[in-house]
Short mmCIF file of C-alpha atoms in Angstrom, two decimals:
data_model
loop_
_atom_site.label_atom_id
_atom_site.label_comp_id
_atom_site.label_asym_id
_atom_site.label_seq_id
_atom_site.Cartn_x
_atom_site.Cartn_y
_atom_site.Cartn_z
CA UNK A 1181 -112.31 -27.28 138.40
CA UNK A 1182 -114.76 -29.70 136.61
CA UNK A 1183 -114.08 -33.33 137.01
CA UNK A 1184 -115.77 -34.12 133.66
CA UNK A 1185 -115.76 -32.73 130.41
CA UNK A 1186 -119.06 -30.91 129.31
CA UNK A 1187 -119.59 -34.43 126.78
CA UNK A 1188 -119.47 -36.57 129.60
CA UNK A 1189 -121.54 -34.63 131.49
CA UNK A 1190 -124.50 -34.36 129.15
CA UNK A 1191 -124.30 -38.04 128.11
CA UNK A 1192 -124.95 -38.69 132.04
CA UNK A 1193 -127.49 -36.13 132.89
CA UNK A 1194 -129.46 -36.95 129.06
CA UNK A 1195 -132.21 -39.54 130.37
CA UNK A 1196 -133.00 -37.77 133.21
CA UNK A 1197 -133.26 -34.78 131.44
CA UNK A 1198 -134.88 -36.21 128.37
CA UNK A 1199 -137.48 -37.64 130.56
CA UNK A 1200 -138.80 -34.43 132.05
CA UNK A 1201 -142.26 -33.54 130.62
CA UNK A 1202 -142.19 -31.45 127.44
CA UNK A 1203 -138.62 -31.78 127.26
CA UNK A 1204 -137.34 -32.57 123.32
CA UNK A 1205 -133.74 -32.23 123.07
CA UNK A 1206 -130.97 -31.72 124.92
CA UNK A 1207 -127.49 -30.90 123.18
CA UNK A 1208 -124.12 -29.19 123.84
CA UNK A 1209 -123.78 -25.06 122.88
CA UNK A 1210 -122.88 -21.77 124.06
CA UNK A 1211 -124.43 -19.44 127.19
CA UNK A 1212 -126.26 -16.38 125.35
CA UNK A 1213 -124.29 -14.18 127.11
CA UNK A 1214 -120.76 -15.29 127.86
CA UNK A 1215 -120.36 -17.84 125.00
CA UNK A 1216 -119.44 -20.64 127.26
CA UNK A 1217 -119.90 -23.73 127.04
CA UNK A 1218 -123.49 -24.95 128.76
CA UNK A 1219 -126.09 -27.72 128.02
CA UNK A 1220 -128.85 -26.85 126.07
CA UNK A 1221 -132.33 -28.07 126.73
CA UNK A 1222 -134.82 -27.69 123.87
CA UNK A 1223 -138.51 -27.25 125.51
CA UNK A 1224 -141.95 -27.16 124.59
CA UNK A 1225 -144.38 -24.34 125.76
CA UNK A 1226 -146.14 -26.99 128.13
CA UNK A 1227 -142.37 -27.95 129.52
CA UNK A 1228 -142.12 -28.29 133.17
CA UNK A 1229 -139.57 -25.67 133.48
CA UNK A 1230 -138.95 -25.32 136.39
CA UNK A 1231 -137.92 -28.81 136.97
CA UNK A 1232 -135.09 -28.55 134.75
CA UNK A 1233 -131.88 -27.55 136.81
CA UNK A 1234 -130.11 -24.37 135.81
CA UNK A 1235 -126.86 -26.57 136.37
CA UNK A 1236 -125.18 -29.74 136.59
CA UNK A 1237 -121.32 -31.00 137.56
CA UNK A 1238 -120.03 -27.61 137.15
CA UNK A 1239 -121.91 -26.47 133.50
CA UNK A 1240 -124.89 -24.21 133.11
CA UNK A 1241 -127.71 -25.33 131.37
CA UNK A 1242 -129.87 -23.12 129.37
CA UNK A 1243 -133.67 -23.67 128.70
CA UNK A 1244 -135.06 -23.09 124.75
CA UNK A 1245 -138.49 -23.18 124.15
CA UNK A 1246 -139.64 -24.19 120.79
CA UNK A 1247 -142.84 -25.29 119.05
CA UNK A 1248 -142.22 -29.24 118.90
CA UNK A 1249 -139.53 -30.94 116.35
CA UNK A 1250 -141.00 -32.75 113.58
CA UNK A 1251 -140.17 -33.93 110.41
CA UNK A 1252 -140.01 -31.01 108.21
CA UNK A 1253 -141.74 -32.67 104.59
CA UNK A 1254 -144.77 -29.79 103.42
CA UNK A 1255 -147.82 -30.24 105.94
CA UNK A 1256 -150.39 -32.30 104.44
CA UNK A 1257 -153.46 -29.84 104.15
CA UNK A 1258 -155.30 -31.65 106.88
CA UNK A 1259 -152.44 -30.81 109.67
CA UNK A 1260 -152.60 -27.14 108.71
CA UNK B 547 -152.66 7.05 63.20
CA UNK B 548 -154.64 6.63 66.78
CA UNK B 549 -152.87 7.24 69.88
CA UNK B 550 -153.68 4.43 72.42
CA UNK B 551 -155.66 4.26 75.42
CA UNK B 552 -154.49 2.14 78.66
CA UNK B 553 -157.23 0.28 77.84
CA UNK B 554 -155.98 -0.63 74.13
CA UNK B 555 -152.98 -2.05 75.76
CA UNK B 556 -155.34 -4.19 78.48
CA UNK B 557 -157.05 -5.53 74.81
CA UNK B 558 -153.72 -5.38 72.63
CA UNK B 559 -151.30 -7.40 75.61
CA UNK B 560 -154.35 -9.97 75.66
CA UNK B 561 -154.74 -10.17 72.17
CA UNK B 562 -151.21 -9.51 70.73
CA UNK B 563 -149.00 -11.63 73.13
CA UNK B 564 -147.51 -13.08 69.83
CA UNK B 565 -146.64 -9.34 67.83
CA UNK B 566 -144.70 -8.56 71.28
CA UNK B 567 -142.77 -11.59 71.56
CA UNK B 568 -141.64 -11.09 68.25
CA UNK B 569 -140.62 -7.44 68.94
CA UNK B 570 -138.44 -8.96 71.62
CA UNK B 571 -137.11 -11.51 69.34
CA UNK B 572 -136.32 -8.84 66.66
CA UNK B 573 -133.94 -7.21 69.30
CA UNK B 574 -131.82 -10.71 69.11
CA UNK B 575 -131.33 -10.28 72.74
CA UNK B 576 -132.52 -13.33 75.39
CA UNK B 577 -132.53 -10.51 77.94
CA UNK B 578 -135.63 -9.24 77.80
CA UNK B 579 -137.54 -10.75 81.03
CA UNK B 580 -141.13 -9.86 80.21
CA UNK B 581 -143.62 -7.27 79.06
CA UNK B 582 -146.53 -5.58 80.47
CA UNK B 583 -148.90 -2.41 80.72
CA UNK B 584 -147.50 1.06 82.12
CA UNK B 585 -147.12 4.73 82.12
CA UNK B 586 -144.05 5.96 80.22
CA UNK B 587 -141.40 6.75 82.61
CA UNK B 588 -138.91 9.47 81.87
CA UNK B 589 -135.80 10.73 83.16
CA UNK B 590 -137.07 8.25 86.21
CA UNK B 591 -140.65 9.93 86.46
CA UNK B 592 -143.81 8.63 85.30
CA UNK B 593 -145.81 10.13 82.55
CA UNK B 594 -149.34 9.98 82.03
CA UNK B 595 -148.57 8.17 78.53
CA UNK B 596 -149.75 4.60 78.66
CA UNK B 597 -147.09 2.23 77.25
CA UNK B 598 -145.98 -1.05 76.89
CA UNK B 599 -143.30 -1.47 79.21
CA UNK B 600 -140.31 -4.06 78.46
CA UNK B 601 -138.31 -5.65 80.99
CA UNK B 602 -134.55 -6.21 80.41
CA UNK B 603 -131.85 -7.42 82.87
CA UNK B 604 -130.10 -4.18 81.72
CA UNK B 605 -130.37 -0.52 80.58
CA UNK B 606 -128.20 0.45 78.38
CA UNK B 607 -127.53 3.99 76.63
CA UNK B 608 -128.83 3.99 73.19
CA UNK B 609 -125.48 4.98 72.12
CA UNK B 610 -124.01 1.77 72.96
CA UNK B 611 -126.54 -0.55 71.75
CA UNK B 612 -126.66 -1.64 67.96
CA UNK B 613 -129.82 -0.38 65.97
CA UNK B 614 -131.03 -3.61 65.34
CA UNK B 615 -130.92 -4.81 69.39
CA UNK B 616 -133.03 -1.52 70.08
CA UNK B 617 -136.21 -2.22 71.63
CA UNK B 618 -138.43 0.44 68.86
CA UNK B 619 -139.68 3.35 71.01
CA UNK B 620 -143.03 3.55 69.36
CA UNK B 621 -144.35 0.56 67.86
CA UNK B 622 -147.56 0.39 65.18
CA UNK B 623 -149.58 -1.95 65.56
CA UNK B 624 -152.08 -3.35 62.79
CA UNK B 625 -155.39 -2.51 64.98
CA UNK B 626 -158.97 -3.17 63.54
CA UNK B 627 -160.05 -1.17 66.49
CA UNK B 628 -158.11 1.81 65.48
CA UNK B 629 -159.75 4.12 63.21
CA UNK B 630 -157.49 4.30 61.06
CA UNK B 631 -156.77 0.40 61.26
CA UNK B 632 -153.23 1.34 62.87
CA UNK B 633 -152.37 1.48 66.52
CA UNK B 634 -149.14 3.91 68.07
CA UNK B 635 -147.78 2.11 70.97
CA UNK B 636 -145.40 3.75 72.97
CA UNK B 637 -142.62 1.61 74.73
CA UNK B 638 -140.88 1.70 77.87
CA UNK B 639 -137.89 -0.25 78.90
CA UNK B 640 -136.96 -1.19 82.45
CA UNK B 641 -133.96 -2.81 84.23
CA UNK B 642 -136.53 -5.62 86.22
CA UNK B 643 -135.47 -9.11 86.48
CA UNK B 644 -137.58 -11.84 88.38
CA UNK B 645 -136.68 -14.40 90.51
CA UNK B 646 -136.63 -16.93 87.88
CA UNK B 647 -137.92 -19.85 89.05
CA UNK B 648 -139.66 -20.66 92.60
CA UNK B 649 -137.88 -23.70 94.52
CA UNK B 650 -141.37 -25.13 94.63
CA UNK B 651 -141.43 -25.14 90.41
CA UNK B 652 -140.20 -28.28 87.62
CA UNK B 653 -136.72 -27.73 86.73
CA UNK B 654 -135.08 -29.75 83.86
CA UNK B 655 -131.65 -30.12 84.36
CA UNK B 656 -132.44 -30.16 88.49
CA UNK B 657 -129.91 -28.64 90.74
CA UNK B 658 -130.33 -29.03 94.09
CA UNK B 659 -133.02 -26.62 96.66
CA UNK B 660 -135.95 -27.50 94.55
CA UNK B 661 -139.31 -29.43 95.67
CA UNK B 662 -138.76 -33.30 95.18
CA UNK B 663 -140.46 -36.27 97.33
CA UNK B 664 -141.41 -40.05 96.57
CA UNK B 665 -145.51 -40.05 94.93
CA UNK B 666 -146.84 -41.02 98.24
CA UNK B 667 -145.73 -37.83 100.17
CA UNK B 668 -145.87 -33.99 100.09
CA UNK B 669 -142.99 -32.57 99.53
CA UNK B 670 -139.18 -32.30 100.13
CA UNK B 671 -136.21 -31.15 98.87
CA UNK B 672 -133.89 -32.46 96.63
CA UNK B 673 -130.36 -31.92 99.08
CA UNK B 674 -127.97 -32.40 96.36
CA UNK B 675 -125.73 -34.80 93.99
CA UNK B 676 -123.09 -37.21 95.87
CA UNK B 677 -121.58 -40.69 94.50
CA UNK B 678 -122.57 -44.22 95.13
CA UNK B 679 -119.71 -45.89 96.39
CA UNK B 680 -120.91 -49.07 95.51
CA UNK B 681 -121.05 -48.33 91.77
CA UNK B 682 -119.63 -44.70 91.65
CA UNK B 683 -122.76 -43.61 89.89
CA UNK B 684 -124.09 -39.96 90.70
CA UNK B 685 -127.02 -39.84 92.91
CA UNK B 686 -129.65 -37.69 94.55
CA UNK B 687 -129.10 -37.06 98.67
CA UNK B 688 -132.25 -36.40 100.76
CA UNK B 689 -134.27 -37.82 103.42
CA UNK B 690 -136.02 -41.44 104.31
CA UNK B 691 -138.89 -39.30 104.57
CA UNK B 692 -139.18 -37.14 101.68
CA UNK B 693 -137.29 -39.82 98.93
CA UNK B 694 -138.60 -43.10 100.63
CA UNK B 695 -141.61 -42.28 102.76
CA UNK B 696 -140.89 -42.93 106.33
CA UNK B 697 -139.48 -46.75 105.50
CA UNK B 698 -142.88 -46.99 103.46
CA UNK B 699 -141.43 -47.01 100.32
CA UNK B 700 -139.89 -50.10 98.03
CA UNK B 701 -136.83 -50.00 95.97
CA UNK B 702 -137.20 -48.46 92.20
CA UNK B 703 -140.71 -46.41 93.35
CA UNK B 704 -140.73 -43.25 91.41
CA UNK B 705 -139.68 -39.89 92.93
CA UNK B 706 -141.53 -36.87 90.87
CA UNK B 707 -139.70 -33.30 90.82
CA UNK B 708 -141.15 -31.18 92.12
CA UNK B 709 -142.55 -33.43 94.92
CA UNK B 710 -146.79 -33.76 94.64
CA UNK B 711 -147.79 -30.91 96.97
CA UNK B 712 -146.33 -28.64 94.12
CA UNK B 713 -147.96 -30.59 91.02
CA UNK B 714 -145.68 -33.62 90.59
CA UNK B 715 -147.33 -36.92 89.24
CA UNK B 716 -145.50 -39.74 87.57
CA UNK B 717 -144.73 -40.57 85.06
CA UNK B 718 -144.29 -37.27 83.40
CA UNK B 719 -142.37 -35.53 86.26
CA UNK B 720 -140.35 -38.85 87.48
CA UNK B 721 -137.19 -37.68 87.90
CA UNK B 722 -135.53 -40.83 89.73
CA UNK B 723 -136.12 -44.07 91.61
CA UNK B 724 -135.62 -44.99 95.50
CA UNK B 725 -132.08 -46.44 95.14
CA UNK B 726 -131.41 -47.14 98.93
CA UNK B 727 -132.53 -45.70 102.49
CA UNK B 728 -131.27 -46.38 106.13
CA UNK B 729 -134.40 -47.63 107.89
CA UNK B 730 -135.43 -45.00 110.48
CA UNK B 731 -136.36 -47.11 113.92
CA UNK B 732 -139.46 -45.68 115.53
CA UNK B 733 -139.80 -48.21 118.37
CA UNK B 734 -139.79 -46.75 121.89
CA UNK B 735 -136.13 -46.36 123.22
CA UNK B 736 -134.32 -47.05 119.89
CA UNK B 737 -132.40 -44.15 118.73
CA UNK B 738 -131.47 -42.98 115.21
CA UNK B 739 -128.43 -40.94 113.56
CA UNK B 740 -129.97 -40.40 110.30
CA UNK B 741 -133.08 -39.73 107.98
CA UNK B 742 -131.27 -40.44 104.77
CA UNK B 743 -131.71 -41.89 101.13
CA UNK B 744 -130.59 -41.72 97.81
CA UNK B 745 -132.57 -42.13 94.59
CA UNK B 746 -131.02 -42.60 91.15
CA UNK B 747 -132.16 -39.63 87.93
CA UNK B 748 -133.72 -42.07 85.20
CA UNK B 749 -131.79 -39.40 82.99
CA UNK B 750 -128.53 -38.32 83.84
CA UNK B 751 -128.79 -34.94 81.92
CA UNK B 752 -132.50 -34.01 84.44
CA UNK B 753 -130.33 -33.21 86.97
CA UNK B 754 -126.96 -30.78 87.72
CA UNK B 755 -124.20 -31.10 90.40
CA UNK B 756 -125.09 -27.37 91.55
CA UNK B 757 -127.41 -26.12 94.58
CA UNK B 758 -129.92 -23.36 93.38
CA UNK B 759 -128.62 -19.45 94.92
CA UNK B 760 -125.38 -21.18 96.38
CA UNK B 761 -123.34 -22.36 93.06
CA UNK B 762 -122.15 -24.83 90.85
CA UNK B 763 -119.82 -27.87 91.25
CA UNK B 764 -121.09 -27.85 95.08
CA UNK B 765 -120.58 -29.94 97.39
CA UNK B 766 -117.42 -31.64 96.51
CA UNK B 767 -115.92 -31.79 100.28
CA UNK B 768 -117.17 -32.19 103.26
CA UNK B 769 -116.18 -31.11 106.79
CA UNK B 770 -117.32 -32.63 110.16
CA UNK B 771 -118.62 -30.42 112.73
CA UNK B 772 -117.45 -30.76 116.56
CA UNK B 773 -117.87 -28.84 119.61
CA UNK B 774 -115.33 -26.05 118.14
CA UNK B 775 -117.66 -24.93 115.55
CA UNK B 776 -120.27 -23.76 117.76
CA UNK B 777 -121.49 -20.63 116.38
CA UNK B 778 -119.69 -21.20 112.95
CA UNK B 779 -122.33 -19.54 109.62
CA UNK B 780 -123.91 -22.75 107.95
CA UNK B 781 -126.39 -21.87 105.15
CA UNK B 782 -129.20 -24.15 103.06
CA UNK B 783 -131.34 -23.98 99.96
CA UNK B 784 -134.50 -25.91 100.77
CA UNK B 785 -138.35 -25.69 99.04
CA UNK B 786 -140.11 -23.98 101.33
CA UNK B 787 -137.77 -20.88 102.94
CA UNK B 788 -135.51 -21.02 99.61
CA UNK B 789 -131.54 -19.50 100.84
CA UNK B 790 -131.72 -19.13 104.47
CA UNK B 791 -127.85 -18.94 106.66
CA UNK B 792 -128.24 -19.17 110.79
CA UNK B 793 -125.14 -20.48 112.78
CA UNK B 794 -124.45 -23.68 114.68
CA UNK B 795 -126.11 -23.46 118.00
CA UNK B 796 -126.10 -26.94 119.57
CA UNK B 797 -123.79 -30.13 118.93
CA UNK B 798 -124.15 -33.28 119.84
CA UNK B 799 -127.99 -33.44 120.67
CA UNK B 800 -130.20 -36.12 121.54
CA UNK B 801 -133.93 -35.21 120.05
CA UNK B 802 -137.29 -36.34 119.69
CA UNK B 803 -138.98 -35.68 116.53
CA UNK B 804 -142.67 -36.44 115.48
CA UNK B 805 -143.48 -37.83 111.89
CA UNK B 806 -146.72 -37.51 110.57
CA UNK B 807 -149.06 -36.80 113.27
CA UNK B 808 -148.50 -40.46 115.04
CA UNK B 809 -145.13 -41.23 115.15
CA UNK B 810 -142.08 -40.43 116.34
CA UNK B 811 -138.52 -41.34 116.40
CA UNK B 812 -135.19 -40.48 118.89
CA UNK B 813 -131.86 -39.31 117.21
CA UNK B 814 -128.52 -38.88 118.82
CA UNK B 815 -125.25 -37.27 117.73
CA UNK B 816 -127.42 -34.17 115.73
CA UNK B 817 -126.39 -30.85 114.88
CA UNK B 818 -129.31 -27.73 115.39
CA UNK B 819 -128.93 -24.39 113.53
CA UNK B 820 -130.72 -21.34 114.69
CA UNK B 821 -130.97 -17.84 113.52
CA UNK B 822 -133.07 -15.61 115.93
CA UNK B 823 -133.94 -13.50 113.12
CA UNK B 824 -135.22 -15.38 110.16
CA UNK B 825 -136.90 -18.70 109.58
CA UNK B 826 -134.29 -20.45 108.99
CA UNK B 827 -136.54 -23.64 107.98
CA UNK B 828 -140.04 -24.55 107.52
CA UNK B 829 -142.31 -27.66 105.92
CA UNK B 830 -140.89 -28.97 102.35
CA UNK B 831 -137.08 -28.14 103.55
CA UNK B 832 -136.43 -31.61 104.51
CA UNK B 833 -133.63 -32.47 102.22
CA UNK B 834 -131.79 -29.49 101.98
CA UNK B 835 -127.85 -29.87 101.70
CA UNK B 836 -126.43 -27.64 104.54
CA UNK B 837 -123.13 -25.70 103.89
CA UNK B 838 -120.59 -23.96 105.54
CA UNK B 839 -119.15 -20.88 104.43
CA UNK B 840 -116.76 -22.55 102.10
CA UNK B 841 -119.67 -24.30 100.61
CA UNK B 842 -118.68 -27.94 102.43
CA UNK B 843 -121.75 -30.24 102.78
CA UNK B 844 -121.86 -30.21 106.92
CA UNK B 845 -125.35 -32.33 107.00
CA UNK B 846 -128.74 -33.26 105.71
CA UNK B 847 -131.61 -31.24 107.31
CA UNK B 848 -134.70 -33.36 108.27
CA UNK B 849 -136.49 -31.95 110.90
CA UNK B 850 -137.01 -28.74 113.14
CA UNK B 851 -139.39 -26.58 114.60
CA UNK B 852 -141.60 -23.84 112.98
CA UNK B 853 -141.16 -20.23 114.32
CA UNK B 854 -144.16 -19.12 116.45
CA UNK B 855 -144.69 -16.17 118.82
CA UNK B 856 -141.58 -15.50 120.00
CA UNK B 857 -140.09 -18.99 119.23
CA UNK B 858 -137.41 -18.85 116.58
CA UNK B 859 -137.58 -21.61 114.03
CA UNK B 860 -134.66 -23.89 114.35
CA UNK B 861 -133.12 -26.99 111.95
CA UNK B 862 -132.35 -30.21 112.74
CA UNK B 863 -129.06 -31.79 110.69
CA UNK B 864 -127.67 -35.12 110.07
CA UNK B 865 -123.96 -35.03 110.45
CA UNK B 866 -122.87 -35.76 107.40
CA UNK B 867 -120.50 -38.42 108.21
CA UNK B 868 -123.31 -40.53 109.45
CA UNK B 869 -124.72 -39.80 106.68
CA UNK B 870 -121.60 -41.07 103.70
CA UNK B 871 -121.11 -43.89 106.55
CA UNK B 872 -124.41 -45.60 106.65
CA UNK B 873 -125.56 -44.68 103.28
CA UNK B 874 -122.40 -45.73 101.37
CA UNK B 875 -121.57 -42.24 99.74
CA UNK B 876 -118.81 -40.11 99.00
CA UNK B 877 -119.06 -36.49 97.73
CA UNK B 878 -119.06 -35.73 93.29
CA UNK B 879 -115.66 -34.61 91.99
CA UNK B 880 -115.56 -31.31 90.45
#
């Protein structure tokens, strides 16, 4: 049984998480597999992954990497 | 009378745009899409004929069209190239319609999906009409950064449609002015809910309470999205990757997002959509109203991340509760 509900949980864990290198997001959603209810960290390629833990208090948390967020307005030509 | 070469038609399309377009205005019909160069098809198979080919939205047997809406299967053409000074064209007539109008193009009235952005930035998208509650007047939803340049912007500056990375320069394309924005705080440890701002039309009649490929009369409600709706279809019209639908993957996350190549900013409380098989957003989607499936304005999107080698794009929404709370709004009446 999980003392804490999933919001709780990530609201607690969020800094710590948030402050791991490369990490950009971290948000409530569903295993890939089972549909359940995990904590989702959003990643960067040059994440230290393997300091991320795969769960906290009960709840899986699952790793995405992504290219980095940003503001989506068109690229100026000189970013492209 | 001279039979015509393909290479008549290169000269006579060039030179006779005007004879054609009054061909298709003789038929009285506003369905005709275009015309261009081809070999005669018939019964579905392509002749070595050369013809000028017509393009309708739709076929229909001969039988059931009037005479006079006919498009003329042979047409002669005054022709000083001809010997005879008179030129046999033959026609053709397909069923081809083209997408319209690009989202990145000038649209006049404006619905919603289509490039927009304040003069000093690239481009964005213009999310869709909602009301001032401060003076029930219909305005135009989309981000800080696409409507009032990252906080840079002052109150009445002139937003162009379509934004300036698609053409854009004001006065002639001003579509609106910067009405109000919620400031977005970049400093180190503050954290944001929204990237939000409205901007009034100059003309009422430049813009239409519609969203481009989703309908008209849309949004008029809204629905707030909780943990329950994970993995509920959610769907956008934006600029850059036009309709795109993907599914609610993550609630109530905490990101970081980079503007411009300097800065960036924290936001709590956001929404991400994914699909793992399209790109679901790109650059110039900033803006765009996003949906469910009963066409109910869920959130603004603002940021995201591109697709790359085996990285799936994803979206980055505004609740849009945060978004009516902060910014005063409430959603257009049918």
């Amino acid at each position: 049984m999980k003392d804490k509900s999933i919001q709780e949980v990530k609201e607690a864990w969020e800094k710590r998480l948030m402050s791991i290198p490369g990490v950009m997001g971290v948000g409530i959603s569903l295993t890939k597999d089972t549909r359940k209810r995990c904590i989702k960290v959003y990643a960067n390629r040059e994440a230290a992954v393997a300091k991320i833990p795969r769960e906290i208090e009960g709840y899986p948390i699952e790793v995405e990497i992504r290219r980095p967020f940003r503001a989506l307005e068109k690229k100026d030509k000189k970013e492209e | 009378m001279a039979k015509c070469t393909a290479r008549d038609l290169v000269r006579i399309i060039r030179t006779g745009r005007q004879f054609f377009l009054q061909v298709a205005a003789a038929t009285g019909c506003d369905c005709i899409n275009g015309f261009g160069i081809t070999m005669k098809r018939t019964a579905g198979k392509m002749t070595k004929q050369p013809a000028i080919v017509f393009y309708v939205n739709r076929k229909l047997s001969l039988r059931n069209l009037p005479v006079q809406n006919r498009i003329p299967q042979q047409i002669n053409i005054p022709w000083e190239y001809a010997a005879d000074g008179v030129l046999e064209v033959i026609t053709d007539v397909q069923a081809v319609r083209f997408q319209a109008f690009e989202n990145t193009s000038r649209q006049r009235p404006c619905p919603g999906g289509f490039s927009i952005g304040h003069i000093d930035i690239t481009a964005g998208t213009l999310g869709c009409l909602v009301k001032d509650r401060s003076n029930q007047e219909t305005v135009i939803l989309s981000n800080n950064h696409v409507l009032a340049n990252s906080n840079q912007a002052a109150i009445g500056d002139a937003i162009v449609q379509p934004g300036p990375a698609d053409g854009g320069a004001a006065p002639a394309d001003t579509i609106a002015r910067l009405t109000r924005f919620h400031p977005i705080d970049f400093t180190p440890g503050a954290s944001n809910l929204i990237d939000a701002a409205i901007a009034t039309p100059i003309n009422p009649d430049d813009v239409v309470h519609e969203i481009k490929d989703i309908g008209a009369n849309i949004p008029t409600e809204t629905r707030n999205i909780t943990v329950d709706d994970l993995g509920a279809s959610v769907k956008k019209s934006g600029r850059t990757t036009e309709l795109t639908t993907g599914t609610i993957d993550t609630v109530s996350a905490t990101v970081n997002v980079k503007y411009g190549m300097f800065e960036k900013a924290n936001f709590v409380d956001q929404i991400i959509i994914a699909n793992p098989d399209v790109e679901i957003s790109a650059g110039g989607d900033s803006g765009s109203a996003v949906l469910d499936e009963d066409n109910k304005l869920i959130g603004l999107l603002f940021a995201g991340s591109e697709a790359g080698a085996g990285e799936p794009a994803t979206a980055i929404i505004n609740p849009i509760r945060h978004v009516f709370n902060l910014l005063d709004l409430e959603t257009l009446t049918p």
